[in-house]
Amino acid sequence: MDVPSVIEYAWRLPNVVHAQGQLFSCSTESTKQIMEAIKEHGLNRVIVAACTPRTHEPTFRDSLKEGGLNQYFFEFANIREHCSWVHSKEKEEATDKSKELLRMSLARALLLEPLQEFELPVDKRVLVIGGGISGMTCALSIASQGFDVYLIEKERELGGLARRIYYTIEGKDVQSYLRDLVKRVYSEPRIHVFLGAKILSATGYVGNFLTKIESERGVFEIRHGATVIATGAQEFKPNEYLYGQSDKVLTGLELEELIAKRDERVISAGAVVMIQCVGSRTEERNYCSRVCCSESVKNALKLKEINPNVDIYILFRDMRTYGFKEDYYREASKKGVRFIRYEPQKKPSVKLVKESGKELIRVTVFDPILEKTLEIDADLVSLAVAVIAPESNKEISLLYNAQLGPDDFFKEAHVKLRPVDFSTDGVYLCGIAHYPKHIDEAISQALGAAGRVITLISHDTVIASGSVCIVDEKRCMGCGACSEICTYGAIEIYETKQGKKARMNPVLCKGCGLCNSKCPTGAIQLQHYRDEQLFAQIDAANPEKEILEEVKKVAS
Amino acid sequence: MAGVSRLQYTPEIRIIRVMCSGRVDLAFVFRAFLNKMDGVYIGGCRLDECNYTTHGNYHALTMTLLAKRIMEHIGLYPERLRIEFMNASMGQYFAETVNEMVKKIKELGPVGVGEGMSEEELVRRIKEILRLVPYIKIVKREKLKTKLDKNSPESWNEFFTAEEIENLFKEIPSYYIEPEKCQACMTCARRCPVDAIDSKRGMVHVIDQDKCIKCGTCLDVCPPKFRAVTKLIGVNVPPPPPEEKRLIKREKEKEVA
Ligand SMILES: Cc1cc2nc3c(=O)[nH]c(=O)nc-3n(C[C@H](O)[C@H](O)[C@H](O)COP(=O)(O)OP(=O)(O)OC[C@H]3O[C@@H](n4cnc5c(N)ncnc54)[C@H](O)[C@@H]3O)c2cc1C
Ligand code: SF4
Ligand code: SF4
């Protein structure tokens, strides 16, 4: 598009005292020019017509600060992603559009207000909820960097799911790892463990949480600056395939325990059938539990190790021994473990039969490749049951404003950009509470979460955005339309002499502005996106209107 | 992503940034039409993929559905308003829906003109709606915060019905202070959120009907011993007493004191 003509247009707009072109506005040279221009011309608003605020707003805000202006006096007109790049074949229209975008930005800029970002003190202590491998690993990492950690566990023992895992598919000894981990936790003076713990209440925000717990040791109020959620997961208890009715039908972890204890039933078993995807990838739980394929292959290999003659059948929908675990799948195959696919609409069925005085489980399955129905008589049937989120996740979610996904596992703020953060500041996530994952992944994530926690608590203060809501009490009719939709709990309705009024806690406000749209009277306004600022921008899209006159009218 | 991927779309659209589609006020939509914008496109995050925890996109959806019905009510094509949900990687979808919408609007013609409405009439109708936005927000508050079923978009259209909007406009109340009863205690004026009540010491208070947002606060707070405020539906508000007749008689004042 024709940049010089846009610059020339800018000069003609009201209140513009300086306009210039730059090749790369975000370069050090250019930002210096901006700073100098602010001083030289005594500017009180700066508009950069260039790219997207998503990546570059912070840069230019800094230039304003350095030029001695409040950074909220900066406005971006995106004439690249919204214009030149997407209308690259319509030069004239794109040029005109750029002018309009600039005019709209100007109208808004004239109404911008200086805002203060405020500093909040940060409590250096950390609360870790859940004493499984993830919670312990995270706590140890934080403590080793010099910070106090309160590790709370609802059971009377640390360890979580790992207490029931004896070895990994790679052959590592989980129990001795766990024993060592627990020992390290107890010998770290900065970790304060609370067993049999239940959270009674939680309030506060980033840097300043207050959690009340009841534990074996009594009731405590814990002040902390960051919260880590590592509440883990549970094994689903199915009510199909005779589970709970016959002691020959077990879950994967139950079989693992028998194997670890070299139980007679395992040693003498002639045939074992494993059924995959029990309770996973169903209508009710439409997700893959990830660990169960490896769990079955792992158990199969162990069984073969104990008794090479045992017949093992794994009935699967898709084998998902992901990553390098694929090697073990191949190994199992080589060792004679038979993998038989079944289709979800033709699930295997099981039935208890007596064969020459011996009780067996007869498994019937339709093999879609052979197009035949097979019958297998098994001494043991192991179910690869779903990994499910604990019931209490909902409660924790409400207490700390930590989002849950559709299956009640916790959901990170952004899969790629913020994988261990919640969208609520100061709350972090790790382990199988997030989604089914193996121990190595849980450990990496726990260390990641510890890193994020340290990033926060190594500072004495955190900066909260200035673009938060503010209430004009006079205009507030106390209807509560705003507070009922604010899921951050940033708005409180309280009694005054003039009736009920809304009151903001700016620290909790995340600046989405929904309350602003709900408020009938306009009493609550999202600063930096106030009604009049956006009205001015809308009005300026109308080429027939004289901006300044309109803006003045709105401003008054 | 449409930008970074250089996806080409038609240049008619001007994008205004808000942090969440939930920030798009009912008033913004009509303000745009007042400014002769021929269409309004609202882009929100995908449902259930809110970047905040407020799920403002669901609120934007109900607001849009309501606005469409109101548009119909005042004789505008509801197709001039559109909401789409997308994430950052759906640039292609954005470009396609924008093109599609602009094409549709070109068929409809400029706002008002396409509907065969004179400019004055268009402005008058829209201004009337803008004046009523606070009232609409109050009356439709519960419905506006409903989380619709994202899996059945075909049912959304019926969420607000034409009849319902008809009634909404039929039942618009006015608040009126009866001069004979008003004791000029100033309570209502102090509490009116928009300073719509002209209140001078010892003078009958008068509600400025143009400023009034019909919240009913004055009715609630007028002391029960006076009951001077009434809610009128379907009748014209009597004109206020002329300035010189607003003085409240001395005896009355004594009674109050
Ligand atoms: C069937 C199955 C088989 C598996 N097999 C393997 C394998 O072979 N190899 C492998 O590497 N990984 C395996 N895993 C995965 C492994 O178990 C996990 O990755 C790891 O144990 C996760 O640890 P965690 O600390 O995240 O969660 P958990 O171990 O679940 O710990 C969470 C802890 O939080 C506590 N808690 C929960 N809610 C609260 C609350 N409200 N307040 C206080 N405390 C609370 C719980 O009591 C628990 O102690 C398997 C998992 C399953 C389910
Ligand atoms: S929505 Fe507006 S009027 Fe109602 S309580 Fe909130 S700020 Fe007050
Ligand atoms: S109804 Fe509300 S806005 Fe109207 S005069 Fe009474 S208090 Fe003021």
mmCIF file of C-alpha atoms in Angstrom, chain A residues 1-282:
data_model
loop_
_atom_site.group_PDB
_atom_site.id
_atom_site.type_symbol
_atom_site.label_atom_id
_atom_site.label_comp_id
_atom_site.label_asym_id
_atom_site.label_seq_id
_atom_site.Cartn_x
_atom_site.Cartn_y
_atom_site.Cartn_z
ATOM 1 C CA MET A 1 0.000 0.000 0.000
ATOM 2 C CA ASP A 2 0.936 3.607 -0.279
ATOM 3 C CA VAL A 3 2.611 4.401 3.040
ATOM 4 C CA PRO A 4 3.581 8.027 2.283
ATOM 5 C CA SER A 5 -0.034 8.840 1.578
ATOM 6 C CA VAL A 6 -1.057 7.327 4.923
ATOM 7 C CA ILE A 7 1.543 9.494 6.652
ATOM 8 C CA GLU A 8 0.343 12.507 4.794
ATOM 9 C CA TYR A 9 -3.203 11.647 5.861
ATOM 10 C CA ALA A 10 -2.078 11.355 9.481
ATOM 11 C CA TRP A 11 -0.814 14.936 9.380
ATOM 12 C CA ARG A 12 -4.268 16.097 8.403
ATOM 13 C CA LEU A 13 -5.980 14.408 11.340
ATOM 14 C CA PRO A 14 -6.950 16.572 14.297
ATOM 15 C CA ASN A 15 -4.588 16.810 17.278
ATOM 16 C CA VAL A 16 -1.718 15.245 15.358
ATOM 17 C CA VAL A 17 1.470 17.222 15.911
ATOM 18 C CA HIS A 18 3.933 14.764 14.513
ATOM 19 C CA ALA A 19 3.789 11.912 12.024
ATOM 20 C CA GLN A 20 6.624 10.021 10.448
ATOM 21 C CA GLY A 21 7.411 6.829 8.611
ATOM 22 C CA GLN A 22 9.749 4.154 9.900
ATOM 23 C CA LEU A 23 10.997 1.049 8.200
ATOM 24 C CA PHE A 24 11.008 -1.182 11.267
ATOM 25 C CA SER A 25 9.279 0.569 14.102
ATOM 26 C CA CYS A 26 10.282 -2.037 16.634
ATOM 27 C CA SER A 27 14.005 -1.729 15.968
ATOM 28 C CA THR A 28 16.121 -0.111 18.650
ATOM 29 C CA GLU A 29 16.785 2.846 16.390
ATOM 30 C CA SER A 30 13.100 3.449 15.725
ATOM 31 C CA THR A 31 11.976 3.098 19.322
ATOM 32 C CA LYS A 32 14.639 5.637 20.222
ATOM 33 C CA GLN A 33 13.158 7.984 17.618
ATOM 34 C CA ILE A 34 9.769 7.532 19.254
ATOM 35 C CA MET A 35 11.198 8.424 22.635
ATOM 36 C CA GLU A 36 12.894 11.473 21.210
ATOM 37 C CA ALA A 37 9.758 12.581 19.386
ATOM 38 C CA ILE A 38 7.799 12.365 22.646
ATOM 39 C CA LYS A 39 10.231 14.725 24.300
ATOM 40 C CA GLU A 40 10.762 17.028 21.379
ATOM 41 C CA HIS A 41 7.101 17.583 20.548
ATOM 42 C CA GLY A 42 5.715 17.129 24.026
ATOM 43 C CA LEU A 43 3.517 14.304 22.784
ATOM 44 C CA ASN A 44 0.853 12.914 25.077
ATOM 45 C CA ARG A 45 -0.425 10.079 22.894
ATOM 46 C CA VAL A 46 1.510 7.792 20.567
ATOM 47 C CA ILE A 47 -0.004 5.683 17.819
ATOM 48 C CA VAL A 48 2.061 3.146 15.956
ATOM 49 C CA ALA A 49 0.417 2.062 12.725
ATOM 50 C CA ALA A 50 2.194 -1.171 11.991
ATOM 51 C CA CYS A 51 1.742 -4.727 13.151
ATOM 52 C CA THR A 52 -0.019 -6.555 15.932
ATOM 53 C CA PRO A 53 -0.244 -5.637 19.593
ATOM 54 C CA ARG A 54 -0.047 -9.339 20.420
ATOM 55 C CA THR A 55 3.674 -9.377 19.878
ATOM 56 C CA HIS A 56 4.795 -5.777 19.950
ATOM 57 C CA GLU A 57 2.642 -3.820 22.338
ATOM 58 C CA PRO A 58 5.061 -4.352 25.243
ATOM 59 C CA THR A 59 7.966 -2.964 23.202
ATOM 60 C CA PHE A 60 6.217 0.269 22.395
ATOM 61 C CA ARG A 61 4.766 0.643 25.848
ATOM 62 C CA ASP A 62 8.316 0.532 27.107
ATOM 63 C CA SER A 63 9.302 3.271 24.645
ATOM 64 C CA LEU A 64 6.543 5.455 26.041
ATOM 65 C CA LYS A 65 7.684 4.802 29.575
ATOM 66 C CA GLU A 66 11.214 5.706 28.652
ATOM 67 C CA GLY A 67 9.969 8.794 26.897
ATOM 68 C CA GLY A 68 8.343 9.807 30.174
ATOM 69 C CA LEU A 69 4.747 9.004 29.220
ATOM 70 C CA ASN A 70 2.303 6.649 30.858
ATOM 71 C CA GLN A 71 2.411 3.476 28.797
ATOM 72 C CA TYR A 72 -1.360 3.319 28.483
ATOM 73 C CA PHE A 73 -1.229 6.375 26.247
ATOM 74 C CA PHE A 74 -0.051 4.052 23.511
ATOM 75 C CA GLU A 75 -2.349 2.839 20.770
ATOM 76 C CA PHE A 76 -1.707 0.375 17.981
ATOM 77 C CA ALA A 77 -3.308 0.541 14.556
ATOM 78 C CA ASN A 78 -2.749 -2.827 12.949
ATOM 79 C CA ILE A 79 -2.336 -1.989 9.302
ATOM 80 C CA ARG A 80 -0.280 -5.067 8.561
ATOM 81 C CA GLU A 81 -2.093 -8.246 9.696
ATOM 82 C CA HIS A 82 -5.433 -6.494 9.343
ATOM 83 C CA CYS A 83 -4.678 -4.733 6.104
ATOM 84 C CA SER A 84 -1.585 -4.772 3.912
ATOM 85 C CA TRP A 85 -0.947 -8.504 4.240
ATOM 86 C CA VAL A 86 -4.529 -9.544 3.702
ATOM 87 C CA HIS A 87 -5.361 -7.134 0.903
ATOM 88 C CA SER A 88 -2.074 -7.335 -0.905
ATOM 89 C CA LYS A 89 -3.646 -7.165 -4.333
ATOM 90 C CA GLU A 90 -5.882 -4.181 -3.640
ATOM 91 C CA LYS A 91 -3.411 -1.398 -3.145
ATOM 92 C CA GLU A 92 -5.832 1.470 -3.266
ATOM 93 C CA GLU A 93 -8.449 -0.078 -0.992
ATOM 94 C CA ALA A 94 -5.757 -1.171 1.420
ATOM 95 C CA THR A 95 -4.358 2.349 1.578
ATOM 96 C CA ASP A 96 -7.788 3.785 2.260
ATOM 97 C CA LYS A 97 -8.474 1.162 4.849
ATOM 98 C CA SER A 98 -5.194 1.949 6.598
ATOM 99 C CA LYS A 99 -6.208 5.566 6.813
ATOM 100 C CA GLU A 100 -9.496 4.582 8.375
ATOM 101 C CA LEU A 101 -7.876 2.235 10.826
ATOM 102 C CA LEU A 102 -5.532 5.027 11.772
ATOM 103 C CA ARG A 103 -8.388 7.457 12.215
ATOM 104 C CA MET A 104 -10.230 4.949 14.401
ATOM 105 C CA SER A 105 -7.157 4.460 16.527
ATOM 106 C CA LEU A 106 -6.712 8.164 16.850
ATOM 107 C CA ALA A 107 -10.276 8.613 18.062
ATOM 108 C CA ARG A 108 -9.686 6.019 20.715
ATOM 109 C CA ALA A 109 -6.245 7.302 21.585
ATOM 110 C CA LEU A 110 -7.616 10.743 22.349
ATOM 111 C CA LEU A 111 -9.734 9.217 25.096
ATOM 112 C CA LEU A 112 -7.081 6.986 26.603
ATOM 113 C CA GLU A 113 -6.326 7.523 30.225
ATOM 114 C CA PRO A 114 -3.118 7.046 32.149
ATOM 115 C CA LEU A 115 -3.373 3.882 34.207
ATOM 116 C CA GLN A 116 -1.304 2.654 37.078
ATOM 117 C CA GLU A 117 -0.029 -0.870 37.191
ATOM 118 C CA PHE A 118 0.196 -1.847 40.756
ATOM 119 C CA GLU A 119 2.719 -3.867 42.624
ATOM 120 C CA LEU A 120 1.611 -6.644 44.901
ATOM 121 C CA PRO A 121 3.832 -8.188 47.501
ATOM 122 C CA VAL A 122 4.645 -11.854 46.986
ATOM 123 C CA ASP A 123 4.602 -14.343 49.834
ATOM 124 C CA LYS A 124 7.546 -16.643 49.298
ATOM 125 C CA ARG A 125 5.910 -19.798 50.576
ATOM 126 C CA VAL A 126 4.297 -22.367 48.331
ATOM 127 C CA LEU A 127 1.405 -24.749 48.769
ATOM 128 C CA VAL A 128 1.570 -28.043 46.891
ATOM 129 C CA ILE A 129 -1.642 -30.036 46.869
ATOM 130 C CA GLY A 130 -1.122 -33.764 46.393
ATOM 131 C CA GLY A 131 1.729 -35.899 47.673
ATOM 132 C CA GLY A 132 2.220 -38.196 44.713
ATOM 133 C CA ILE A 133 5.397 -38.354 42.677
ATOM 134 C CA SER A 134 4.589 -35.056 40.986
ATOM 135 C CA GLY A 135 3.763 -33.135 44.142
ATOM 136 C CA MET A 136 6.834 -34.443 45.943
ATOM 137 C CA THR A 137 9.164 -33.789 43.018
ATOM 138 C CA CYS A 138 7.828 -30.275 42.625
ATOM 139 C CA ALA A 139 8.093 -29.600 46.358
ATOM 140 C CA LEU A 140 11.676 -30.882 46.505
ATOM 141 C CA SER A 141 12.751 -28.767 43.579
ATOM 142 C CA ILE A 142 11.231 -25.617 45.089
ATOM 143 C CA ALA A 143 12.622 -26.344 48.547
ATOM 144 C CA SER A 144 16.093 -27.055 47.225
ATOM 145 C CA GLN A 145 16.105 -23.534 45.817
ATOM 146 C CA GLY A 146 15.531 -22.125 49.252
ATOM 147 C CA PHE A 147 11.774 -21.702 49.601
ATOM 148 C CA ASP A 148 9.346 -23.155 52.106
ATOM 149 C CA VAL A 149 6.791 -25.597 50.821
ATOM 150 C CA TYR A 150 3.618 -26.900 52.441
ATOM 151 C CA LEU A 151 2.881 -30.290 50.943
ATOM 152 C CA ILE A 152 -0.602 -31.499 51.713
ATOM 153 C CA GLU A 153 -1.797 -35.029 51.079
ATOM 154 C CA LYS A 154 -5.261 -36.315 51.747
ATOM 155 C CA GLU A 155 -4.178 -39.892 52.441
ATOM 156 C CA ARG A 156 -2.198 -40.958 55.494
ATOM 157 C CA GLU A 157 0.811 -41.733 53.369
ATOM 158 C CA LEU A 158 2.732 -40.057 50.547
ATOM 159 C CA GLY A 159 3.142 -41.680 47.155
ATOM 160 C CA GLY A 160 -0.200 -41.652 45.365
ATOM 161 C CA LEU A 161 -0.649 -43.969 42.423
ATOM 162 C CA ALA A 162 3.031 -44.885 42.394
ATOM 163 C CA ARG A 163 2.524 -46.888 45.578
ATOM 164 C CA ARG A 164 0.830 -49.429 43.357
ATOM 165 C CA ILE A 165 3.382 -49.415 40.556
ATOM 166 C CA TYR A 166 6.307 -51.746 41.025
ATOM 167 C CA TYR A 167 8.330 -51.342 37.898
ATOM 168 C CA THR A 168 8.177 -49.305 34.728
ATOM 169 C CA ILE A 169 8.035 -50.806 31.275
ATOM 170 C CA GLU A 170 11.699 -49.924 30.932
ATOM 171 C CA GLY A 171 12.355 -52.056 34.000
ATOM 172 C CA LYS A 172 13.035 -49.353 36.564
ATOM 173 C CA ASP A 173 12.184 -50.135 40.161
ATOM 174 C CA VAL A 174 9.438 -47.690 41.096
ATOM 175 C CA GLN A 175 9.113 -48.768 44.717
ATOM 176 C CA SER A 176 12.721 -48.075 45.612
ATOM 177 C CA TYR A 177 12.583 -44.772 43.719
ATOM 178 C CA LEU A 178 9.475 -43.869 45.658
ATOM 179 C CA ARG A 179 10.983 -44.844 49.014
ATOM 180 C CA ASP A 180 13.974 -42.667 48.296
ATOM 181 C CA LEU A 181 11.792 -39.762 47.172
ATOM 182 C CA VAL A 182 9.671 -39.929 50.324
ATOM 183 C CA LYS A 183 12.815 -40.046 52.430
ATOM 184 C CA ARG A 184 14.193 -36.976 50.708
ATOM 185 C CA VAL A 185 10.925 -35.144 51.264
ATOM 186 C CA TYR A 186 10.935 -35.925 54.989
ATOM 187 C CA SER A 187 14.555 -34.979 55.406
ATOM 188 C CA GLU A 188 14.159 -31.623 53.668
ATOM 189 C CA PRO A 189 13.560 -29.116 56.484
ATOM 190 C CA ARG A 190 11.867 -26.644 54.138
ATOM 191 C CA ILE A 191 9.085 -29.064 53.245
ATOM 192 C CA HIS A 192 6.235 -29.216 55.728
ATOM 193 C CA VAL A 193 4.144 -32.308 55.118
ATOM 194 C CA PHE A 194 0.520 -32.537 56.202
ATOM 195 C CA LEU A 195 -1.080 -35.946 55.929
ATOM 196 C CA GLY A 196 -4.775 -36.763 56.111
ATOM 197 C CA ALA A 197 -5.274 -33.195 54.943
ATOM 198 C CA LYS A 198 -8.447 -31.583 53.751
ATOM 199 C CA ILE A 199 -8.744 -28.048 52.450
ATOM 200 C CA LEU A 200 -11.415 -26.148 54.336
ATOM 201 C CA SER A 201 -11.226 -22.851 52.516
ATOM 202 C CA ALA A 202 -9.001 -20.867 50.218
ATOM 203 C CA THR A 203 -8.948 -17.183 49.409
ATOM 204 C CA GLY A 204 -6.558 -14.713 47.874
ATOM 205 C CA TYR A 205 -4.731 -14.222 44.654
ATOM 206 C CA VAL A 206 -1.301 -14.396 43.095
ATOM 207 C CA GLY A 207 1.348 -13.754 45.700
ATOM 208 C CA ASN A 208 -1.149 -13.748 48.549
ATOM 209 C CA PHE A 209 -3.174 -16.894 49.109
ATOM 210 C CA LEU A 210 -4.654 -18.011 52.398
ATOM 211 C CA THR A 211 -5.620 -21.663 52.664
ATOM 212 C CA LYS A 212 -7.149 -23.255 55.707
ATOM 213 C CA ILE A 213 -6.587 -26.965 56.138
ATOM 214 C CA GLU A 214 -7.503 -29.653 58.564
ATOM 215 C CA SER A 215 -5.024 -32.494 58.906
ATOM 216 C CA GLU A 216 -3.799 -35.173 61.251
ATOM 217 C CA ARG A 217 -1.889 -32.425 62.987
ATOM 218 C CA GLY A 218 -4.905 -30.135 63.451
ATOM 219 C CA VAL A 219 -6.290 -27.052 61.728
ATOM 220 C CA PHE A 220 -3.861 -24.649 60.122
ATOM 221 C CA GLU A 221 -4.022 -21.430 58.175
ATOM 222 C CA ILE A 222 -1.365 -21.357 55.514
ATOM 223 C CA ARG A 223 -0.268 -18.190 53.795
ATOM 224 C CA HIS A 224 1.390 -18.771 50.454
ATOM 225 C CA GLY A 225 2.275 -16.922 47.304
ATOM 226 C CA ALA A 226 1.868 -19.751 44.817
ATOM 227 C CA THR A 227 -0.259 -22.883 44.594
ATOM 228 C CA VAL A 228 0.596 -26.083 42.767
ATOM 229 C CA ILE A 229 -2.146 -28.549 41.973
ATOM 230 C CA ALA A 230 -0.846 -32.118 41.778
ATOM 231 C CA THR A 231 -3.908 -34.025 42.850
ATOM 232 C CA GLY A 232 -3.303 -36.943 40.533
ATOM 233 C CA ALA A 233 -5.822 -39.385 39.177
ATOM 234 C CA GLN A 234 -7.542 -42.651 39.952
ATOM 235 C CA GLU A 235 -8.163 -46.021 38.429
ATOM 236 C CA PHE A 236 -11.681 -46.419 37.097
ATOM 237 C CA LYS A 237 -13.682 -49.266 38.661
ATOM 238 C CA PRO A 238 -15.726 -50.833 35.880
ATOM 239 C CA ASN A 239 -18.968 -52.712 36.220
ATOM 240 C CA GLU A 240 -18.547 -54.895 33.189
ATOM 241 C CA TYR A 241 -16.549 -57.975 32.218
ATOM 242 C CA LEU A 242 -17.456 -59.601 35.576
ATOM 243 C CA TYR A 243 -15.230 -57.163 37.406
ATOM 244 C CA GLY A 244 -16.031 -57.326 41.093
ATOM 245 C CA GLN A 245 -17.905 -60.591 40.590
ATOM 246 C CA SER A 246 -15.051 -62.927 39.875
ATOM 247 C CA ASP A 247 -11.627 -62.717 41.482
ATOM 248 C CA LYS A 248 -10.178 -63.803 38.158
ATOM 249 C CA VAL A 249 -11.006 -60.429 36.656
ATOM 250 C CA LEU A 250 -8.572 -57.704 37.712
ATOM 251 C CA THR A 251 -7.529 -54.231 36.743
ATOM 252 C CA GLY A 252 -4.076 -53.658 35.294
ATOM 253 C CA LEU A 253 -2.709 -52.372 38.581
ATOM 254 C CA GLU A 254 -4.233 -55.263 40.515
ATOM 255 C CA LEU A 255 -2.537 -57.711 38.171
ATOM 256 C CA GLU A 256 0.702 -55.788 38.564
ATOM 257 C CA GLU A 257 0.473 -56.260 42.318
ATOM 258 C CA LEU A 258 -0.074 -60.018 41.959
ATOM 259 C CA ILE A 259 2.890 -60.202 39.608
ATOM 260 C CA ALA A 260 5.087 -58.232 41.963
ATOM 261 C CA LYS A 261 4.125 -60.508 44.836
ATOM 262 C CA ARG A 262 4.606 -63.577 42.649
ATOM 263 C CA ASP A 263 1.122 -64.685 43.566
ATOM 264 C CA GLU A 264 0.369 -68.339 42.960
ATOM 265 C CA ARG A 265 -2.469 -67.434 40.555
ATOM 266 C CA VAL A 266 0.032 -65.653 38.351
ATOM 267 C CA ILE A 267 2.685 -68.327 38.434
ATOM 268 C CA SER A 268 0.267 -71.108 37.586
ATOM 269 C CA ALA A 269 -1.735 -69.208 34.972
ATOM 270 C CA GLY A 270 -1.870 -70.937 31.585
ATOM 271 C CA ALA A 271 -3.667 -68.172 29.711
ATOM 272 C CA VAL A 272 -4.182 -64.502 30.456
ATOM 273 C CA VAL A 273 -6.420 -62.141 28.514
ATOM 274 C CA MET A 274 -6.047 -58.390 28.708
ATOM 275 C CA ILE A 275 -8.866 -56.171 27.479
ATOM 276 C CA GLN A 276 -7.907 -52.624 26.512
ATOM 277 C CA CYS A 277 -9.905 -49.420 26.614
ATOM 278 C CA VAL A 278 -12.231 -50.430 29.428
ATOM 279 C CA GLY A 279 -14.086 -47.230 30.223
ATOM 280 C CA SER A 280 -11.897 -45.100 27.963
ATOM 281 C CA ARG A 281 -12.793 -43.793 24.534
ATOM 282 C CA THR A 282 -16.451 -44.300 25.257
#
